[in-house]
Coordinates of C-alpha atoms in Angstrom, one line a residue:
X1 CA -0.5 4.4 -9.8
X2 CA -4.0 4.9 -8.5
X3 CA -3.2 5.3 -5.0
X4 CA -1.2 6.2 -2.3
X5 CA -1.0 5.7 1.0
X6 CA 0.3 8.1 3.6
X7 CA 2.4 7.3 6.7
X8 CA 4.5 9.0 9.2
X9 CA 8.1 8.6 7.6
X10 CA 9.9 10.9 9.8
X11 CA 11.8 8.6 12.0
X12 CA 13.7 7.4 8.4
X13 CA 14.1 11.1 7.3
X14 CA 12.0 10.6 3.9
X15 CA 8.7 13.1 3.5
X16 CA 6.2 14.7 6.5
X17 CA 3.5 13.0 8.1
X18 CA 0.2 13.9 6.1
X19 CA 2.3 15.6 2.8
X20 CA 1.3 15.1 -0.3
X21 CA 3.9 12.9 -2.7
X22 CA 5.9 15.2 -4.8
X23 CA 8.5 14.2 -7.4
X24 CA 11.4 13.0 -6.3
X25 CA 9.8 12.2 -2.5
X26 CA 9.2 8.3 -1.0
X27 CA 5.8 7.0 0.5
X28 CA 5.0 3.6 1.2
X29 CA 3.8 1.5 -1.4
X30 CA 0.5 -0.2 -1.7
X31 CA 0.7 -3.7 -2.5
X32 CA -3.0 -4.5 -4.0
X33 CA -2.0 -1.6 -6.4
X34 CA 0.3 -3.6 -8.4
X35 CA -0.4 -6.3 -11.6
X36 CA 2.2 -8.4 -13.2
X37 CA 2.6 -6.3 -16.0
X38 CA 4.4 -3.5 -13.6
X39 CA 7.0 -6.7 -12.4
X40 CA 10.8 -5.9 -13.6
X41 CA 13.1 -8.4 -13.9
X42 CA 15.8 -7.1 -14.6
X43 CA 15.3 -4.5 -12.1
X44 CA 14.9 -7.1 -9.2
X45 CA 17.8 -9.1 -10.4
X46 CA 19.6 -5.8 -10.2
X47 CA 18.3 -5.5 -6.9
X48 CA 19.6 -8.8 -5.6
X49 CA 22.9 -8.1 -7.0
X50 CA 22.6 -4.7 -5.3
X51 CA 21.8 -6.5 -1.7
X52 CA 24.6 -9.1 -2.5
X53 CA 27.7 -6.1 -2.9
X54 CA 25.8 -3.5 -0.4
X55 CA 27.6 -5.4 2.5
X56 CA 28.0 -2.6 4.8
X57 CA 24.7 -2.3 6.1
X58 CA 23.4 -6.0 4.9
X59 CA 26.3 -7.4 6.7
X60 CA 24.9 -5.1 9.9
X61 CA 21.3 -6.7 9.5
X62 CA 22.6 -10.3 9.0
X63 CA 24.5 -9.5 12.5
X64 CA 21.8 -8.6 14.0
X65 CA 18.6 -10.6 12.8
X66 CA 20.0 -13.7 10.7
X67 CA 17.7 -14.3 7.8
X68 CA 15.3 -17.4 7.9
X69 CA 13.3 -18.0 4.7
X70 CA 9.6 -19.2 5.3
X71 CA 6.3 -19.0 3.5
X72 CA 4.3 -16.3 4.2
X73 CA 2.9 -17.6 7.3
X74 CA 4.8 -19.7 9.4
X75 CA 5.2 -20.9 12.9
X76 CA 8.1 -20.3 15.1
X77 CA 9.3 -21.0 18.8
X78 CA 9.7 -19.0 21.3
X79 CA 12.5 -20.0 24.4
X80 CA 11.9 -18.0 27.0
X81 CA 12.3 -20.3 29.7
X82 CA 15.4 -21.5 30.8
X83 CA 14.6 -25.1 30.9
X84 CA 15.0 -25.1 27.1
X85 CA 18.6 -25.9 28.0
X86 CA 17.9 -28.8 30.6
X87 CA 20.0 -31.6 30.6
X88 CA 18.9 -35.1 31.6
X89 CA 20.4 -34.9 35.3
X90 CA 20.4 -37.9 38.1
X91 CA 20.5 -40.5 35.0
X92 CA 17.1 -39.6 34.1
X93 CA 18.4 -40.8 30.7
X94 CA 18.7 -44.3 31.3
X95 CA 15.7 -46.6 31.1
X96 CA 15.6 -49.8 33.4
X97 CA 14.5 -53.6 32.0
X98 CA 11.4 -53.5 30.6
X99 CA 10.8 -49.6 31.7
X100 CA 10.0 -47.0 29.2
X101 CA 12.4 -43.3 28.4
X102 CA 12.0 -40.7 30.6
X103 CA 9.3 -38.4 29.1
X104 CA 10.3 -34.9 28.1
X105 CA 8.1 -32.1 26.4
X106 CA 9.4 -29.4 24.1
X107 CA 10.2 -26.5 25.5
X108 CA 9.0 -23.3 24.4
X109 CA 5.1 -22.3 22.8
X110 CA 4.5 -22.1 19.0
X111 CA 3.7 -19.0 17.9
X112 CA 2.4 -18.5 14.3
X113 CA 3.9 -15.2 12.5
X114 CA 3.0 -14.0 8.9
X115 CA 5.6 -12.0 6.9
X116 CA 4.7 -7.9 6.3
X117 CA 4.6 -6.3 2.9
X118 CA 7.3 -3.9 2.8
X119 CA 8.0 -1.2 0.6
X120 CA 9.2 2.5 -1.1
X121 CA 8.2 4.0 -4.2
X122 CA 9.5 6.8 -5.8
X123 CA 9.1 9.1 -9.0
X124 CA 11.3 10.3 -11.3
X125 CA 10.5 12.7 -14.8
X126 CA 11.5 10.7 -17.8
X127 CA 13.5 13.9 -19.2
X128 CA 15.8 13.1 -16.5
X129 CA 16.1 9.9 -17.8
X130 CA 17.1 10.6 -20.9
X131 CA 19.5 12.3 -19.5
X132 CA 21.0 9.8 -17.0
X133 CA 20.1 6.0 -18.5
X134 CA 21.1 5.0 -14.8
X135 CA 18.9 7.0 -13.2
X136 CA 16.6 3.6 -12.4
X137 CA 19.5 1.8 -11.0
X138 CA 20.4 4.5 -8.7
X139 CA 16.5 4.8 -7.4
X140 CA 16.7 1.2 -6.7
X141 CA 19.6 1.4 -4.7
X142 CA 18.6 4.5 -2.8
X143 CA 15.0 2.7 -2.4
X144 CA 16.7 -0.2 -1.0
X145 CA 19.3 1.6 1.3
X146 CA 16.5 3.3 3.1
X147 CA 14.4 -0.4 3.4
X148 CA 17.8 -1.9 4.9
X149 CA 18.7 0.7 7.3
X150 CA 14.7 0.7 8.5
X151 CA 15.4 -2.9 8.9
X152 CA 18.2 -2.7 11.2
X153 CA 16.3 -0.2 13.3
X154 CA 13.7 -2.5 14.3
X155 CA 16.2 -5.2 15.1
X156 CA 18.2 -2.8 17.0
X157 CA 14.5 -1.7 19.1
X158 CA 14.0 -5.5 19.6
X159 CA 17.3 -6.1 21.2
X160 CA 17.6 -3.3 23.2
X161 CA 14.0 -3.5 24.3
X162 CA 14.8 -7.2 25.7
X163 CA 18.2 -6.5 27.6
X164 CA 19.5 -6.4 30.8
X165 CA 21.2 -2.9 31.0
X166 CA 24.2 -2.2 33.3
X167 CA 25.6 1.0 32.9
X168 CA 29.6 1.0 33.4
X169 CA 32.4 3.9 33.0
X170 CA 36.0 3.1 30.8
X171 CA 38.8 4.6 31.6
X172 CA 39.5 7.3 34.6
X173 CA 40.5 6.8 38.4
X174 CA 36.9 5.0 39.0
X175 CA 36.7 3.5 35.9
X176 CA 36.3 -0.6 35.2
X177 CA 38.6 -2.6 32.7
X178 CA 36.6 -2.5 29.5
X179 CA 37.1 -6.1 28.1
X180 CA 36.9 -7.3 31.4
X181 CA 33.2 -5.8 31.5
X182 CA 32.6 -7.4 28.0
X183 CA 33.7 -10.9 29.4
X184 CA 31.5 -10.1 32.5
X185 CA 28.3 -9.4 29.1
X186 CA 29.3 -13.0 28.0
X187 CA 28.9 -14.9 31.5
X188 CA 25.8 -12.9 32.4
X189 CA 24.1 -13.5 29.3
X190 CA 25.1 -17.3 29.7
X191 CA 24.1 -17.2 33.4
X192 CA 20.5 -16.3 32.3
X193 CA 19.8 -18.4 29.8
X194 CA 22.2 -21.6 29.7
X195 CA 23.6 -20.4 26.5
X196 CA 26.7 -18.1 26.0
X197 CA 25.8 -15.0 23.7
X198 CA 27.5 -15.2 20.4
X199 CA 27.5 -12.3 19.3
X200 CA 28.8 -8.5 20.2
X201 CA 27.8 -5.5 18.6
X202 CA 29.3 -2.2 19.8
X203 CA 28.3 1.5 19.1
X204 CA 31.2 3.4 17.5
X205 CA 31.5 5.9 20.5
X206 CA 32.0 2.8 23.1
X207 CA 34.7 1.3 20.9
X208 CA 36.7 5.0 21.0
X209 CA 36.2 5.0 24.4
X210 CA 37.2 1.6 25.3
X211 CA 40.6 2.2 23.1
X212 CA 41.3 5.5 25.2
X213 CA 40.9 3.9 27.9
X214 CA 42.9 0.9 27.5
X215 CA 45.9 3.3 25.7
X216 CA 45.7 5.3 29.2
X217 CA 46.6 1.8 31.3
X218 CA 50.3 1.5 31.4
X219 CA 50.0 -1.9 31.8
X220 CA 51.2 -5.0 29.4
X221 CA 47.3 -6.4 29.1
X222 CA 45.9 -2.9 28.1
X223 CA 48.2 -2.7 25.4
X224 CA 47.2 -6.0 24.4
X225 CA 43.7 -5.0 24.1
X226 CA 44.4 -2.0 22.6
X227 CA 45.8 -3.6 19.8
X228 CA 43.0 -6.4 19.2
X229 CA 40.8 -6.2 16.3
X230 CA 37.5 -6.7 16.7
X231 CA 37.8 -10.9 15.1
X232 CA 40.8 -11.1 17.8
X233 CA 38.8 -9.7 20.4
X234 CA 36.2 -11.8 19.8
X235 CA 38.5 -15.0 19.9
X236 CA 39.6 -13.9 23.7
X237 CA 35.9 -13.4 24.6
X238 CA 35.2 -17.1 23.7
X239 CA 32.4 -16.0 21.4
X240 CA 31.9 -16.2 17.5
X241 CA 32.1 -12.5 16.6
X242 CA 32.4 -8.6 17.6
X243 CA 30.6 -6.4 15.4
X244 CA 31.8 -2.4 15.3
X245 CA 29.0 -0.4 13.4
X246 CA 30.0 3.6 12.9
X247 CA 26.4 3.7 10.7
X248 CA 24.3 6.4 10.8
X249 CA 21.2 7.7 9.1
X250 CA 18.9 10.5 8.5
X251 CA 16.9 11.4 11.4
X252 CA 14.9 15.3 10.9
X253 CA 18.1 17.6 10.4
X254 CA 20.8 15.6 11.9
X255 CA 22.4 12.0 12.0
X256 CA 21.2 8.9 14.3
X257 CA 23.8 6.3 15.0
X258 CA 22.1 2.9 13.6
X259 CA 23.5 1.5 16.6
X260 CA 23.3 3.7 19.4
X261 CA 27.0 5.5 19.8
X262 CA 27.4 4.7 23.2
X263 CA 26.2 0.8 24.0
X264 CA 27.1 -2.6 23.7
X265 CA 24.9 -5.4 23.3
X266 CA 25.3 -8.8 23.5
X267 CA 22.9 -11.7 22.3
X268 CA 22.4 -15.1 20.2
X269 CA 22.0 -15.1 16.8
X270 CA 22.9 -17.9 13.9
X271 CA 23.2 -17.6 10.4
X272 CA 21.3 -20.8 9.1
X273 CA 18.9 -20.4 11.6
X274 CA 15.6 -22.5 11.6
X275 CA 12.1 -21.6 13.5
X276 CA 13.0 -23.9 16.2
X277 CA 16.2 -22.7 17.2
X278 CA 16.6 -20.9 20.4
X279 CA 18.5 -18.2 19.6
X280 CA 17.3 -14.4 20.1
X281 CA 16.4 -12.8 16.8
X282 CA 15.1 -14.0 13.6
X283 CA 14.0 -12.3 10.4
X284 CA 12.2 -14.3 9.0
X285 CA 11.3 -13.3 5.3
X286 CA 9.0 -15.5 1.7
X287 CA 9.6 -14.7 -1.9
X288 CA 8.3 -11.9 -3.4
X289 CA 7.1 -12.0 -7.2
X290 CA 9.0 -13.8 -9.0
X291 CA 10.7 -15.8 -6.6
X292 CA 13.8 -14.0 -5.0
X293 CA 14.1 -12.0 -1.6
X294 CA 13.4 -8.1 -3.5
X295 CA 11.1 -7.7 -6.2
X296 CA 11.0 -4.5 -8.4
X297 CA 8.5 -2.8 -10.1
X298 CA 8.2 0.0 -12.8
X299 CA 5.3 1.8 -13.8
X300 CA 4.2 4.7 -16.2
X301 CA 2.6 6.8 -14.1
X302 CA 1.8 9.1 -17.0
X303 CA 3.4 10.7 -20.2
X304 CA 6.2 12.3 -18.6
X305 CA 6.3 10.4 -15.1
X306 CA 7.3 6.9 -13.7
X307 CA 7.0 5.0 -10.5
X308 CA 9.4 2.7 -9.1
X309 CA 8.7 0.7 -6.4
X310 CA 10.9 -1.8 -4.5
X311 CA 9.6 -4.3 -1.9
X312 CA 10.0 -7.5 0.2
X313 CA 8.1 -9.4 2.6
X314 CA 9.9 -9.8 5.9
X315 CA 9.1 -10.1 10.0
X316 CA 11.5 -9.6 12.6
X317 CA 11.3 -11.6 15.6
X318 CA 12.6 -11.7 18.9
X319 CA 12.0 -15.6 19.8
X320 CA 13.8 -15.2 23.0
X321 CA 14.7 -12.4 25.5
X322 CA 16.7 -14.7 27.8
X323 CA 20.2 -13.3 27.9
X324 CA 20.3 -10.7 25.9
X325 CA 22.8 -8.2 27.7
X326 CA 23.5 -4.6 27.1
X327 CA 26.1 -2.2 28.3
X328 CA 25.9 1.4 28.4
X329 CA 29.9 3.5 28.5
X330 CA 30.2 6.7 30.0
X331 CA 34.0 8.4 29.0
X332 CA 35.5 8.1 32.5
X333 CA 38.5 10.0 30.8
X334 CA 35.9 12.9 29.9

């Protein structure tokens, strides 16, 4: 490869600001680098297949920021005003003889977007794989886990950055009724916007804590919710579906929490989404090469060395802040 660009990677745990690329290390990949002779089928179908049975942390992104396909650049809508959910009040709807419809304008501006070049390349010796024949599989993988989990971290920044924040305390003499708060998330977020949130997606600490704190009510409705499942609490809330995430990656020496430990958000969100839509988040991503959502490519670097490189093209949106709600749980049984 003739070049390489260098980027701060620390946030994802990969190499140093500024360090040169050893063996074995990531960098960012440079897209103009890259001819049609270096494309691998196989690789990227092995890559899709890879995406399709990873569904721990593509099931988190699909939560989060529902995929939208679109060509490279595209133009979306953004709802952040509330009159996107007007309804036609004091009969405006009804036209008299020989009178024309009511006129009504879209709601919401057009934005135009453009997908990003994303990507990780890595380098392995070609002793090694002699000795492991799967060693480009696994690099694939390991490429694409860290291009997933960097994904979800920006749809996690958007979503927080847009909420409402209320900061509440489960369980303890002070402390509020947890899914009582949660049903409290739903009607604010619908109170803002016109729209119910759909969607809940709680940090693995605020679950714990809700469950102590409902197991410490003697009551017959905090067993009740103690017992729920996430699907059955998400029935009671009205909503389409609670999300628990307990993911965490590499962050300098120790482990971040994908989704901060301790919060809940709630926002809109719809697989099948289209530009138009007004629901929160979108990613929004085009075909690579060769015409599928990853593309993967393999190059000899030299006699004894080999790059692989897997990338996509992919923009995560927030089309509307209206609504989005957040909770942050203090242990009141501490």
């Amino acid at each position: 490869m003739s070049k390489t660009a260098t980027y701060d990677l620390r946030p994802l745990g990969i190499m140093p600001a500024g360090a040169a690329i050893q063996p074995g290390q990531v960098a960012l990949a440079n897209e103009d680098v890259f001819a049609d002779t270096f494309f691998s089928q196989p690789m990227t179908d092995y890559a899709v297949g890879w995406a399709s049975q990873q569904r721990w942390i593509r099931d988190l992104l699909d939560f989060l920021a529902p995929g939208v396909r679109t060509t490279r650049r595209f133009e979306y809508r953004v709802a952040n005003n509330a009159k996107a959910f007007a309804a036609a009040e004091n009969d405006k709807d009804i036209r008299a003889l020989y009178g024309e419809f009511a006129l009504v304008e879209a709601i919401g501006t057009i934005q135009n977007g453009r997908t990003l070049s994303k990507g990780l390349t890595t380098i392995i010796d070609k002793d090694d794989e002699q000795e492991n024949p799967q060693i480009v599989q696994q690099k694939v993988a390991w490429l694409m886990d860290m291009l997933l989990r960097a994904e979800v971290i920006r749809a996690m920044a958007l979503l927080n950055g847009a909420a409402t924040n209320t900061a509440v305390t489960w369980g303890g003499a002070g402390g509020s009724t947890p899914d009582i708060d949660l049903n409290g998330l739903v009607l604010a977020g619908g109170n803002a916007s016109g729209m119910d949130p759909n969607r809940i997606i709680i940090g693995g600490q605020a679950w714990q804590v809700r469950l102590n704190a409902l197991a410490s009510v003697n009551t017959a409705g905090g067993f009740q919710g103690y017992g729920m499942t996430p699907e059955q609490l998400a029935s009671w809330l009205g909503i389409d579906r609670v999300e628990v995430s307990r993911l965490r990656y590499q962050s300098g020496n120790g482990k971040t929490a994908l989704v901060p430990a301790n919060t809940v958000l709630a926002f809109n969100a719809y697989a099948g989404a289209t530009p138009e839509d007004p629901s929160n988040i979108k990613r929004f991503w085009s075909p690579e090469f060769g015409g599928d959502e990853w593309a993967v490519w393999v190059q000899d670097k030299s006699s004894h060395l080999k790059w692989i490189t897997v990338s996509h093209k992919s923009n995560i949106i927030l089309t509307s802040s209206l609504g989005v709600q957040k909770l942050t749980v203090t242990n009141g049984l501490a």
